[in-house]
């Protein structure tokens, strides 16, 4: 790897000239960390088989919570060698470790050169909230004890964690943190796609991450949004979501750049749509009107029709309100195609990763496109009445050329991404 | 070239609930009074410059969606509505597609602390009403409901420089014709935990709260007389570039040193934290204001209020141009320049 820093001379505004022809955007690296494992291979094997990663929570006390399971990640004892020194490694909380692991994998796979102007666009809902929780506990229980508090005050902030990613890779560049709740990861990838398409950047590292934390777990539990049985999206008897944790980072660049470098191309991102549902802070519009709008937007930007979509990775949280709303939107959007359009929610396998969800589910779509299979939901009995589409219930190979992924968040932001197979 | 104008500005600060109050306080240049905060188990003074109660309860607070919202949403909403007030003057703008970019560093800390405190005591009784208000995206969601015609919304988190990244993003949405106008808001609330953290990181700086908003548009008919002329790169700190180097790089990109121009810097009361920015602008000979010395450290809101102050000075033709310098605490140095139309 070279060490020369590129001198940046252009400014954020005035904007760089837009490309006359919008460039195609290739994915040339992907790193993923979930309860199914660390990296592409164990995750692909797990998703393909419909494995489930849930177990009793070990990270904090759940004895007084209503629900006691989640999809926890088994982190390695030590991280792979990066440019982080011992002091920096000590500052990584659980979320930052997953982020660095995913970014490191994506970086190695992309084979990029070190640079001083690589944009990093991340989605997260909580960043280093575990450090924030530790800060609060110590501040309340031992008000006079300053130990580690200054470090926690800095590194609970997602932008400080992003800087550690850059330091690990030896890069730097503008960092954008999007926190659109559970749509954050998809919005981050969509924004990165926008940056390349508009000519503001030639390549971008992007993705999302979140770790399980007591505050967030307790929050969803207090809302009675967590399933006390098993997360089974779109099932008529569904009773809530299951939380997970993880991270996914993808390396995006113009297709021409990837081809020029002879890089391995994992797939293309061809469409993105996003908008905001103003119905309620935590509930989607019952008819899924914004979901419908963003799916249409994504298709319009991709230049594809619903007939051309081979698989939908649904937001599918497993809550009553989300799934019925999303099912109505997908059914209306797909029209007659709905009857044969395979849909599944991989949250049934790894839980809801919040800010990491959209990014991990993007990587699942890339896996399905590249390896030609569909990820099943193994626990599923009877579909919700609003589902006019088949749920993928068993592992199976399939011809998948184009896939769509939905992500929605508290606050109402909806996002849809469309991916195309590279062959 | 894609020109971007500032159609309106809005401010909520320790000086009050509008831009005029901010202007008066900055003109006086005297640090505003601070209030003492209560912190569990702590008997030493811990102070902040909070936002005073509004003289009259704003009408928008009667909206059912805002019933349980925390102060950061109130500040963001008030600043956004002020900044957007210019839009309905144009009939076509009533149906315009609005973009909304809400930026914060600490976000909804009051409800986060309250909810986590309840969780620590007994998670079985933690309030489900509070939790949704702890997410970073909550203020943008509520403001979007008040404005009604928001079609695109992002919540950005970062150090104060992220506000100018938000302005650049708004300019991009305008250039791509995805929106007809775009509100960019920087907002923060404060409490004892923020004061405690600032005590560690930037003593003796006092924390503050508030919000600033810019309404961006491409329609010259709507402009308040201010044009966005430039935003520098986000000069990120790294193992190879420290804050001082990043601040200098920002200063070099922003250029300018004319007597007719204003510099709105980000200097406060922490000489150690301020040193890189002081060094970067040591040759500046024009007029200069430092809002944080008056208002306190309101993080993202402070950056937004710097931009509001700059636009206000240009709109009132006090200066032909105003430069904004933001040297964030741990992420980036970034600057902007606003000029008269």
XYZ file of C-alpha atoms in Angstrom:
764
model
C 0.000 0.000 0.000
C 1.227 3.468 -0.820
C 1.420 6.111 1.839
C 1.054 9.311 -0.150
C -1.773 11.589 0.929
C -3.785 13.058 -1.893
C -3.999 16.841 -1.685
C -7.622 17.895 -1.701
C -8.266 21.022 -3.708
C -11.981 20.942 -4.481
C -14.503 22.140 -1.933
C -17.818 20.704 -0.758
C -19.511 23.737 -2.309
C -19.686 24.841 -5.104
C -20.540 21.293 -6.083
C -18.372 19.427 -8.514
C -19.832 19.194 -11.991
C -22.313 16.400 -12.346
C -21.488 13.583 -14.728
C -23.143 13.948 -18.122
C -23.949 10.244 -17.942
C -24.620 8.817 -14.492
C -21.904 6.298 -13.641
C -22.755 2.739 -12.685
C -21.815 1.841 -9.111
C -20.081 -1.427 -8.306
C -19.559 -3.130 -4.955
C -15.991 -4.381 -4.768
C -15.691 -5.212 -1.089
C -17.996 -6.377 1.669
C -17.451 -7.081 5.339
C -20.191 -8.422 7.555
C -20.486 -9.303 11.245
C -23.635 -10.887 12.670
C -24.663 -13.544 15.163
C -24.196 -16.054 12.344
C -20.480 -15.318 12.197
C -17.704 -12.999 11.129
C -17.247 -12.484 7.402
C -18.967 -13.389 4.149
C -18.575 -17.196 4.228
C -20.113 -18.109 7.604
C -22.879 -15.590 7.068
C -23.658 -16.832 3.562
C -23.790 -20.404 4.830
C -25.986 -19.386 7.738
C -28.438 -17.274 5.744
C -28.639 -19.847 2.984
C -29.609 -22.501 5.529
C -31.942 -20.195 7.449
C -29.948 -20.665 10.642
C -31.024 -18.635 13.664
C -28.558 -16.834 15.901
C -30.613 -16.210 19.043
C -29.631 -17.087 22.586
C -30.050 -15.730 26.122
C -28.524 -12.262 26.437
C -25.125 -12.297 28.153
C -24.017 -8.660 27.730
C -26.193 -7.222 30.495
C -28.720 -8.310 33.076
C -32.102 -9.136 31.558
C -33.601 -10.811 34.601
C -36.155 -7.981 34.985
C -36.896 -7.691 31.260
C -39.926 -9.257 29.653
C -37.833 -10.874 26.910
C -34.442 -12.439 27.534
C -33.062 -13.484 24.122
C -31.253 -11.702 21.342
C -28.855 -12.475 18.495
C -25.477 -11.697 20.049
C -22.239 -11.647 18.114
C -19.297 -13.768 19.271
C -16.426 -11.352 18.919
C -12.911 -12.714 18.447
C -10.496 -12.501 21.368
C -8.324 -10.141 19.343
C -8.965 -8.123 16.206
C -6.964 -8.722 13.033
C -3.808 -6.635 12.734
C -4.554 -3.092 11.607
C -2.798 0.242 12.055
C -4.492 0.799 15.407
C -2.105 0.953 18.350
C -2.774 -0.530 21.787
C -4.227 2.700 23.135
C -6.655 2.965 20.224
C -7.598 -0.702 20.512
C -8.457 -0.104 24.158
C -10.923 2.604 23.112
C -12.993 0.279 20.931
C -16.286 -0.692 22.470
C -18.314 -3.639 21.210
C -19.923 -1.606 18.423
C -16.622 -0.168 17.237
C -15.024 -3.610 17.205
C -17.745 -4.927 14.921
C -17.401 -1.835 12.762
C -13.631 -2.187 12.437
C -13.932 -5.915 11.678
C -16.423 -5.297 8.878
C -14.493 -2.337 7.461
C -11.227 -4.268 7.523
C -12.753 -7.153 5.546
C -14.326 -4.808 2.992
C -11.094 -2.876 2.629
C -8.979 -5.991 2.064
C -11.430 -7.406 -0.442
C -11.648 -4.124 -2.367
C -7.863 -3.861 -2.549
C -7.961 -0.078 -2.454
C -4.913 2.131 -1.998
C -4.571 4.324 1.061
C -5.829 7.842 0.448
C -6.544 11.074 2.250
C -9.883 11.793 0.631
C -11.928 8.629 0.957
C -15.491 9.448 2.027
C -16.876 7.266 4.804
C -20.658 7.207 5.181
C -22.004 5.274 8.150
C -25.435 4.583 9.545
C -25.999 3.944 13.230
C -28.662 4.571 15.824
C -26.532 4.290 18.928
C -22.843 4.574 17.962
C -20.855 3.989 21.140
C -23.875 3.953 23.421
C -22.257 1.231 25.535
C -19.605 3.769 26.515
C -22.355 6.307 27.147
C -24.087 3.847 29.455
C -20.807 3.205 31.296
C -20.269 6.964 31.634
C -23.732 7.439 33.088
C -23.449 4.551 35.542
C -20.124 5.801 36.883
C -21.275 9.422 36.996
C -24.281 8.432 39.095
C -22.715 5.777 41.313
C -19.273 7.334 41.763
C -19.665 11.031 40.947
C -16.154 11.921 42.080
C -14.426 9.207 40.053
C -13.088 10.661 36.783
C -11.420 7.437 35.605
C -11.989 6.844 31.866
C -14.812 9.375 31.719
C -13.077 11.753 29.286
C -12.289 8.885 26.919
C -15.867 7.621 27.124
C -17.197 11.121 26.441
C -15.274 11.214 23.165
C -15.561 7.639 21.929
C -19.254 7.139 22.545
C -19.695 9.484 19.603
C -20.084 7.697 16.263
C -17.841 10.138 14.409
C -15.002 9.335 16.822
C -15.573 5.645 16.103
C -15.481 6.401 12.379
C -12.126 8.069 12.872
C -10.830 4.859 14.461
C -11.925 3.001 11.325
C -9.866 5.379 9.223
C -6.909 5.058 11.560
C -7.199 1.266 11.349
C -7.047 1.432 7.547
C -4.510 4.261 7.350
C -6.962 6.495 5.481
C -8.784 9.707 6.075
C -11.549 11.682 4.424
C -14.918 13.237 5.072
C -17.119 11.299 7.473
C -20.906 11.413 7.299
C -22.965 9.725 9.996
C -26.621 9.230 9.146
C -28.885 8.410 12.049
C -32.308 7.836 10.532
C -33.072 5.183 13.160
C -33.471 1.693 11.657
C -33.203 2.977 8.079
C -29.733 4.399 8.823
C -27.694 1.626 7.195
C -29.728 1.687 3.992
C -29.671 5.484 3.894
C -25.899 5.459 4.358
C -25.443 3.139 1.381
C -27.967 5.126 -0.627
C -26.204 8.376 0.186
C -22.852 6.857 -0.789
C -24.434 5.739 -4.055
C -25.708 9.292 -4.579
C -22.220 10.711 -3.972
C -20.737 8.518 -6.704
C -23.595 8.982 -9.148
C -23.495 12.754 -8.773
C -19.759 12.879 -9.333
C -18.944 14.084 -5.807
C -16.793 10.983 -5.219
C -15.346 8.097 -7.214
C -15.362 5.646 -4.338
C -16.913 5.511 -0.884
C -16.744 3.190 2.130
C -20.195 2.828 3.589
C -22.415 0.702 5.772
C -23.981 0.528 9.190
C -23.506 -0.883 12.655
C -25.019 -1.140 16.113
C -24.308 -3.212 19.205
C -26.797 -4.598 21.675
C -27.106 -2.292 24.642
C -29.130 -2.220 27.808
C -30.852 1.097 27.082
C -32.050 0.096 23.626
C -33.022 -3.434 24.667
C -34.964 -2.022 27.579
C -36.576 0.535 25.263
C -37.951 -2.049 22.856
C -38.934 -4.266 25.764
C -40.801 -1.408 27.436
C -42.714 -0.828 24.198
C -43.581 -4.534 24.242
C -42.212 -4.653 20.731
C -39.995 -7.680 21.442
C -41.278 -11.140 20.694
C -41.625 -13.332 23.792
C -41.732 -16.398 21.505
C -39.851 -16.329 18.188
C -39.482 -13.578 15.616
C -41.487 -14.660 12.553
C -42.053 -11.751 10.157
C -45.255 -11.730 8.095
C -46.687 -14.685 10.007
C -50.319 -14.208 11.001
C -49.400 -15.107 14.601
C -46.313 -12.911 14.831
C -45.814 -11.207 18.164
C -42.849 -8.894 17.850
C -39.287 -8.356 16.792
C -36.047 -9.790 18.104
C -32.971 -7.651 18.587
C -29.562 -8.466 17.192
C -26.271 -6.706 16.686
C -23.724 -6.457 13.940
C -22.161 -4.429 11.193
C -21.713 -4.437 7.462
C -19.452 -2.269 5.352
C -19.298 -2.197 1.567
C -16.751 -0.621 -0.751
C -18.467 1.243 -3.575
C -16.796 2.651 -6.673
C -17.642 3.519 -10.225
C -17.970 0.456 -12.385
C -15.369 1.862 -14.751
C -12.890 2.227 -11.895
C -13.537 -1.340 -10.727
C -13.078 -2.683 -14.239
C -9.957 -0.631 -14.810
C -8.438 -2.093 -11.644
C -9.546 -5.600 -12.510
C -11.346 -5.756 -9.161
C -13.708 -8.554 -8.254
C -17.224 -7.153 -8.536
C -19.730 -8.481 -6.012
C -22.709 -6.763 -7.596
C -24.055 -3.383 -8.605
C -26.255 -0.947 -6.743
C -28.715 0.343 -9.322
C -31.483 2.094 -7.415
C -32.276 4.022 -4.248
C -35.397 5.663 -2.909
C -36.033 7.400 0.392
C -38.729 9.541 1.968
C -40.396 10.183 5.302
C -43.664 8.794 6.641
C -45.315 11.431 8.833
C -48.009 9.186 10.245
C -46.533 8.559 13.710
C -43.159 8.567 15.473
C -43.080 4.777 15.905
C -45.831 3.410 13.684
C -45.924 3.238 9.890
C -48.891 4.439 7.871
C -51.298 1.473 7.948
C -51.497 1.377 4.152
C -47.727 1.615 3.720
C -48.005 4.658 1.474
C -44.434 5.860 2.058
C -43.053 2.352 1.618
C -44.851 2.163 -1.692
C -43.425 5.540 -2.686
C -39.806 4.646 -1.911
C -40.064 1.297 -3.706
C -41.359 3.157 -6.759
C -38.596 5.746 -6.413
C -35.936 3.063 -6.210
C -37.346 1.303 -9.276
C -37.507 4.566 -11.206
C -33.886 5.363 -10.417
C -32.889 1.812 -11.392
C -35.006 1.833 -14.523
C -36.652 -1.452 -13.577
C -40.242 -2.617 -13.142
C -41.525 -4.862 -10.329
C -41.601 -7.736 -12.850
C -37.823 -7.548 -13.006
C -37.264 -7.928 -9.251
C -36.392 -11.524 -8.344
C -36.269 -11.225 -4.552
C -37.244 -8.776 -1.818
C -35.364 -8.670 1.454
C -38.152 -7.068 3.475
C -37.762 -4.804 6.468
C -40.048 -7.405 8.091
C -39.460 -6.772 11.764
C -42.076 -9.209 13.018
C -44.226 -6.533 14.654
C -47.921 -6.522 13.839
C -47.982 -2.976 12.498
C -44.786 -2.982 10.441
C -45.428 -6.223 8.632
C -49.037 -5.578 7.692
C -48.150 -2.124 6.383
C -45.146 -3.414 4.434
C -47.118 -6.371 3.086
C -49.797 -4.060 1.733
C -47.176 -1.841 0.113
C -45.291 -4.724 -1.494
C -48.526 -6.291 -2.724
C -49.738 -3.071 -4.291
C -46.342 -2.182 -5.743
C -45.822 -5.635 -7.268
C -49.342 -6.013 -8.652
C -49.790 -9.369 -10.439
C -46.088 -10.105 -9.947
C -46.720 -10.405 -6.198
C -48.112 -13.912 -6.577
C -44.695 -15.268 -7.553
C -42.324 -12.743 -5.983
C -40.182 -14.372 -3.270
C -39.940 -12.298 -0.076
C -38.191 -12.990 3.201
C -36.937 -11.111 6.206
C -33.507 -12.151 7.424
C -34.319 -10.544 10.772
C -35.796 -13.961 11.512
C -32.209 -15.284 11.496
C -30.130 -12.483 13.023
C -32.628 -10.184 14.656
C -33.104 -6.485 14.059
C -29.716 -4.807 13.832
C -31.200 -1.278 13.955
C -28.601 1.017 12.352
C -26.781 -2.011 10.996
C -29.894 -3.683 9.561
C -30.047 -2.012 6.166
C -26.344 -2.533 5.570
C -26.291 -6.203 6.583
C -29.417 -6.846 4.521
C -27.710 -5.176 1.549
C -24.891 -7.688 1.901
C -27.435 -10.530 2.154
C -28.858 -9.353 -1.190
C -25.363 -9.343 -2.685
C -24.876 -12.906 -1.401
C -28.154 -14.030 -2.965
C -27.228 -12.403 -6.277
C -23.724 -13.775 -6.343
C -24.447 -17.296 -5.140
C -27.959 -17.683 -6.579
C -30.005 -18.697 -3.570
C -32.773 -17.235 -1.433
C -32.513 -16.832 2.346
C -35.437 -18.573 4.056
C -37.422 -17.919 7.223
C -37.428 -21.329 8.881
C -40.073 -20.514 11.480
C -43.192 -19.539 9.594
C -46.648 -21.050 9.664
C -49.445 -19.003 8.161
C -49.018 -15.754 6.229
C -50.645 -12.493 7.268
C -53.776 -11.775 5.266
C -52.086 -8.795 3.613
C -49.354 -10.978 2.067
C -50.138 -11.618 -1.577
C -46.573 -12.815 -2.085
C -44.868 -16.063 -1.108
C -42.527 -16.085 1.862
C -39.326 -18.053 1.313
C -39.731 -20.849 3.874
C -37.097 -23.377 2.880
C -33.514 -23.075 1.682
C -33.446 -23.107 -2.097
C -31.361 -22.179 -5.080
C -32.880 -19.617 -7.413
C -32.116 -17.435 -10.381
C -31.637 -13.986 -8.826
C -30.608 -11.120 -11.085
C -32.158 -8.187 -9.255
C -32.994 -7.808 -5.574
C -34.664 -5.072 -3.539
C -34.128 -4.359 0.147
C -36.492 -2.307 2.324
C -35.555 -0.481 5.531
C -37.727 1.703 7.756
C -37.045 3.556 10.968
C -38.592 5.186 14.010
C -39.338 8.719 12.964
C -40.673 7.543 9.635
C -37.711 7.494 7.274
C -38.160 4.739 4.679
C -35.462 3.586 2.266
C -35.261 1.044 -0.537
C -32.143 -0.144 -2.355
C -31.945 -2.202 -5.543
C -29.012 -4.475 -6.388
C -28.123 -6.216 -9.633
C -26.109 -9.339 -10.203
C -22.725 -8.899 -11.858
C -22.064 -11.691 -14.276
C -23.334 26.780 -11.994
C -25.773 25.792 -9.269
C -26.337 28.871 -7.140
C -27.802 28.362 -3.682
C -29.413 31.129 -1.661
C -30.458 31.475 1.948
C -34.206 32.105 1.984
C -34.514 32.427 5.732
C -32.801 31.909 9.055
C -34.022 30.898 12.480
C -32.495 30.842 15.947
C -33.214 29.693 19.469
C -30.414 30.369 21.906
C -29.694 31.320 25.505
C -30.432 34.851 24.270
C -34.024 34.014 23.342
C -36.342 32.480 20.792
C -35.531 34.449 17.642
C -32.756 35.883 15.497
C -33.229 39.411 16.837
C -32.466 38.238 20.380
C -29.347 36.465 19.119
C -28.247 39.569 17.204
C -28.730 41.811 20.246
C -26.756 39.470 22.487
C -23.886 39.194 20.017
C -23.862 42.975 19.509
C -23.555 43.464 23.260
C -20.799 40.862 23.391
C -21.315 40.141 27.078
C -21.442 36.519 28.243
C -25.034 35.618 29.053
C -25.876 34.566 32.598
C -25.562 30.896 33.460
C -27.845 28.721 35.507
C -26.807 26.133 38.047
C -27.636 22.515 37.242
C -28.591 19.850 39.746
C -26.484 16.714 39.517
C -27.084 13.632 41.665
C -24.372 13.231 44.320
C -22.488 16.380 43.299
C -22.338 19.465 45.442
C -19.830 21.544 43.458
C -21.115 24.194 41.022
C -22.114 22.846 37.624
C -23.506 25.490 35.305
C -24.963 25.836 31.827
C -26.470 28.525 29.650
C -29.932 27.184 28.998
C -32.607 28.582 26.722
C -34.976 30.824 28.703
C -38.665 30.061 28.633
C -40.348 31.843 25.729
C -42.326 34.952 26.740
C -45.394 33.448 25.078
C -45.874 29.721 24.551
C -45.281 29.098 20.820
C -48.403 27.940 18.950
C -46.641 24.957 17.448
C -46.280 23.367 20.887
C -50.027 22.744 20.836
C -49.576 20.259 17.988
C -50.518 16.792 19.319
C -47.347 15.297 17.898
C -45.264 17.502 20.197
C -46.960 16.483 23.441
C -44.104 14.437 24.871
C -41.194 15.859 22.969
C -38.006 16.999 24.649
C -36.495 20.495 24.483
C -34.251 19.701 21.502
C -37.357 19.175 19.373
C -38.876 22.431 20.619
C -35.724 24.360 19.733
C -35.351 22.665 16.355
C -38.985 23.256 15.488
C -38.912 26.931 16.472
C -35.753 27.623 14.477
C -37.048 25.675 11.472
C -40.398 27.461 11.407
C -38.673 30.856 11.568
C -36.336 29.928 8.730
C -39.146 28.531 6.593
C -41.399 31.519 7.201
C -40.161 33.157 4.009
C -41.411 30.321 1.826
C -45.207 30.812 1.921
C -44.733 34.369 0.631
C -44.275 32.742 -2.730
C -47.477 31.036 -3.860
C -45.590 28.296 -5.666
C -43.604 27.491 -2.595
C -46.660 26.427 -0.596
C -46.660 23.168 -2.459
C -42.937 22.963 -2.678
C -41.012 19.831 -1.823
C -39.038 20.476 1.330
C -35.864 18.716 2.352
C -34.955 18.516 6.021
C -31.514 17.852 7.450
C -31.355 17.839 11.241
C -27.882 17.767 12.763
C -26.865 17.135 16.346
C -23.924 15.903 18.367
C -25.479 14.774 21.644
C -29.105 14.643 20.580
C -31.893 13.885 23.019
C -29.747 13.597 26.158
C -32.438 14.588 28.638
C -34.790 11.718 27.803
C -31.866 9.338 27.230
C -30.588 9.963 30.753
C -34.064 9.745 32.195
C -34.858 6.479 30.411
C -31.515 4.899 31.277
C -31.931 5.963 34.875
C -35.293 4.198 34.956
C -33.708 1.145 33.315
C -30.941 1.009 35.924
C -33.487 1.207 38.729
C -35.865 -1.369 37.248
C -36.213 -2.041 33.522
C -39.640 -3.544 34.108
C -40.997 -0.082 34.905
C -39.038 2.006 32.379
C -41.432 4.281 30.508
C -42.315 3.301 26.940
C -43.419 6.892 26.340
C -39.910 8.250 26.746
C -37.874 5.734 24.767
C -38.911 6.752 21.218
C -37.925 10.332 22.004
C -34.342 9.246 22.746
C -33.494 8.436 19.112
C -31.435 10.913 17.105
C -34.114 10.965 14.387
C -36.943 12.098 16.678
C -36.540 15.883 16.230
C -36.460 15.619 12.419
C -39.557 13.439 12.491
C -41.511 15.942 14.573
C -40.353 18.964 12.573
C -41.333 17.176 9.346
C -44.853 16.752 10.686
C -45.085 20.457 11.535
C -43.868 21.501 8.090
C -46.110 18.944 6.323
C -44.466 19.036 2.893
C -41.142 17.403 3.767
C -40.271 14.754 1.179
C -36.715 13.946 2.151
C -35.207 13.921 5.651
C -31.844 12.940 7.080
C -30.585 13.190 10.646
C -26.831 13.703 10.751
C -24.672 13.111 13.808
C -21.159 14.378 14.245
C -19.042 17.096 15.717
C -20.137 20.686 14.973
C -18.586 20.623 11.499
C -21.323 18.210 10.450
C -23.662 21.201 10.246
C -21.808 22.537 7.219
C -21.738 19.042 5.736
C -25.507 19.173 6.127
C -25.622 22.501 4.291
C -23.548 20.973 1.467
C -25.923 18.005 1.351
C -28.876 20.369 1.136
C -27.180 22.153 -1.759
C -26.717 18.786 -3.466
C -30.415 17.890 -3.053
C -31.316 21.268 -4.562
C -28.910 20.804 -7.447
C -30.355 17.383 -8.172
C -33.856 18.891 -8.110
C -34.952 16.458 -5.432
C -36.321 19.313 -3.324
C -37.400 22.911 -3.936
C -36.085 24.182 -0.618
C -34.096 22.588 2.162
C -34.017 23.321 5.867
C -30.768 22.564 7.626
C -31.039 22.598 11.408
C -28.397 22.249 14.114
C -29.883 21.644 17.564
C -28.838 20.565 21.045
C -30.293 20.396 24.519
C -28.201 20.211 27.641
C -28.233 18.706 31.113
C -25.847 17.796 33.908
C -24.193 14.955 32.001
C -23.242 17.263 29.137
C -21.922 19.795 31.637
C -19.956 16.998 33.298
C -18.436 15.855 29.987
C -17.487 19.407 28.992
C -15.866 19.807 32.406
C -13.532 16.965 31.397
C -13.004 17.930 27.763
C -13.139 21.710 27.462
C -12.864 23.401 30.855
C -13.911 26.099 31.732
C -16.325 26.279 28.793
C -20.000 26.310 29.813
C -22.477 24.111 27.957
C -25.419 25.705 26.236
C -28.518 24.717 24.301
C -30.466 25.984 21.328
C -30.886 25.605 17.594
C -30.070 27.419 14.405
C -31.623 26.845 10.996
C -30.955 27.906 7.426
C -33.555 27.555 4.706
C -31.763 26.993 1.399
C -33.298 27.526 -2.012
C -32.336 27.998 -5.640
C -34.944 30.656 -6.347
C -33.376 34.094 -6.300
C -36.844 35.611 -5.735
C -36.980 33.977 -2.322
C -33.574 34.938 -1.054
C -33.111 36.975 2.079
C -30.218 38.674 0.312
C -27.672 36.022 1.161
C -25.945 33.531 -1.110
C -23.976 30.468 -0.089
C -20.635 31.123 -1.763
C -18.470 28.286 -0.502
C -18.061 25.402 1.894
C -14.547 24.093 2.281
C -13.691 20.424 2.371
C -14.264 18.606 5.615
C -10.646 18.503 6.795
C -10.805 15.407 8.926
C -8.339 14.827 11.733
C -6.293 11.672 11.444
C -3.063 10.084 12.511
C -1.425 12.196 9.797
C -3.297 15.470 10.263
C -3.923 17.047 13.646
C -6.435 19.754 14.494
C -3.949 22.565 13.896
C -3.083 21.297 10.419
C -6.725 20.744 9.572
C -7.658 24.233 10.788
C -4.916 25.746 8.630
C -6.063 23.770 5.585
C -9.605 25.051 6.115
C -8.330 28.612 6.523
C -6.296 28.345 3.303
C -9.325 27.120 1.356
C -11.585 29.818 2.710
C -9.079 32.578 1.937
C -10.139 36.212 2.109
C -9.018 38.878 4.528
C -10.888 42.008 3.527
C -11.979 44.818 5.809
C -15.506 44.521 4.412
C -15.811 40.933 5.557
C -16.816 39.390 8.859
C -15.347 36.321 10.502
C -17.698 34.346 12.736
C -15.343 32.014 14.534
C -15.897 29.131 16.920
C -13.699 30.357 19.760
C -14.981 29.888 23.277
C -13.459 29.959 26.736
C -11.142 26.947 26.531
C -7.723 28.218 25.449
C -6.363 24.706 24.859
C -9.240 23.706 22.590
C -9.225 27.103 20.849
C -5.493 27.212 20.090
C -5.592 25.617 16.598
C -8.339 27.932 15.411
C -6.595 30.981 16.911
C -3.430 30.062 15.032
C -5.255 29.461 11.758
C -6.848 32.916 11.825
C -4.020 34.911 13.442
C -3.599 37.047 10.302
C -7.288 37.968 10.095
C -7.602 41.744 10.215
C -11.311 42.202 9.533
C -14.243 42.285 11.919
C -14.761 39.203 14.035
C -17.334 37.787 16.410
C -17.146 34.714 18.627
C -20.705 33.633 19.494
C -19.610 30.887 21.890
C -17.983 33.457 24.170
C -21.445 34.964 24.619
C -23.685 31.906 24.361
C -21.591 28.981 25.568
C -20.754 25.621 24.001
C -23.873 24.383 22.250
C -21.977 21.996 19.938
C -24.025 21.480 16.750
C -26.365 24.308 17.683
C -23.323 26.544 18.173
C -22.179 25.833 14.611
C -25.652 26.509 13.291
C -25.880 29.747 15.263
C -22.504 30.838 13.852
C -23.977 30.422 10.363
C -27.174 32.217 11.354
C -25.145 35.125 12.738
C -23.087 35.254 9.539
C -26.159 35.249 7.287
C -27.894 37.828 9.464
C -24.924 40.192 9.231
C -24.839 39.858 5.440
C -28.624 40.139 5.082
C -28.571 43.390 7.059
C -25.767 44.627 4.789
C -23.412 45.080 7.693
C -20.816 43.188 5.681
C -20.414 42.214 2.043
C -19.440 38.714 3.077
C -19.153 36.629 6.213
C -16.895 33.648 6.827
C -17.703 30.885 9.281
C -14.909 28.876 10.872
C -15.663 25.600 12.648
C -12.829 23.614 14.173
C -14.590 20.649 15.708
C -13.367 18.979 18.838
C -12.548 15.542 17.438
C -13.603 15.165 13.817
C -13.011 17.956 11.369
C -12.246 21.580 10.523
C -14.580 23.101 7.981
C -15.568 26.604 6.940
C -18.125 28.447 4.854
C -18.563 31.788 3.196
C -21.823 33.676 2.714
C -22.080 36.752 0.465
C -24.613 39.419 -0.453
C -26.726 38.614 -3.491
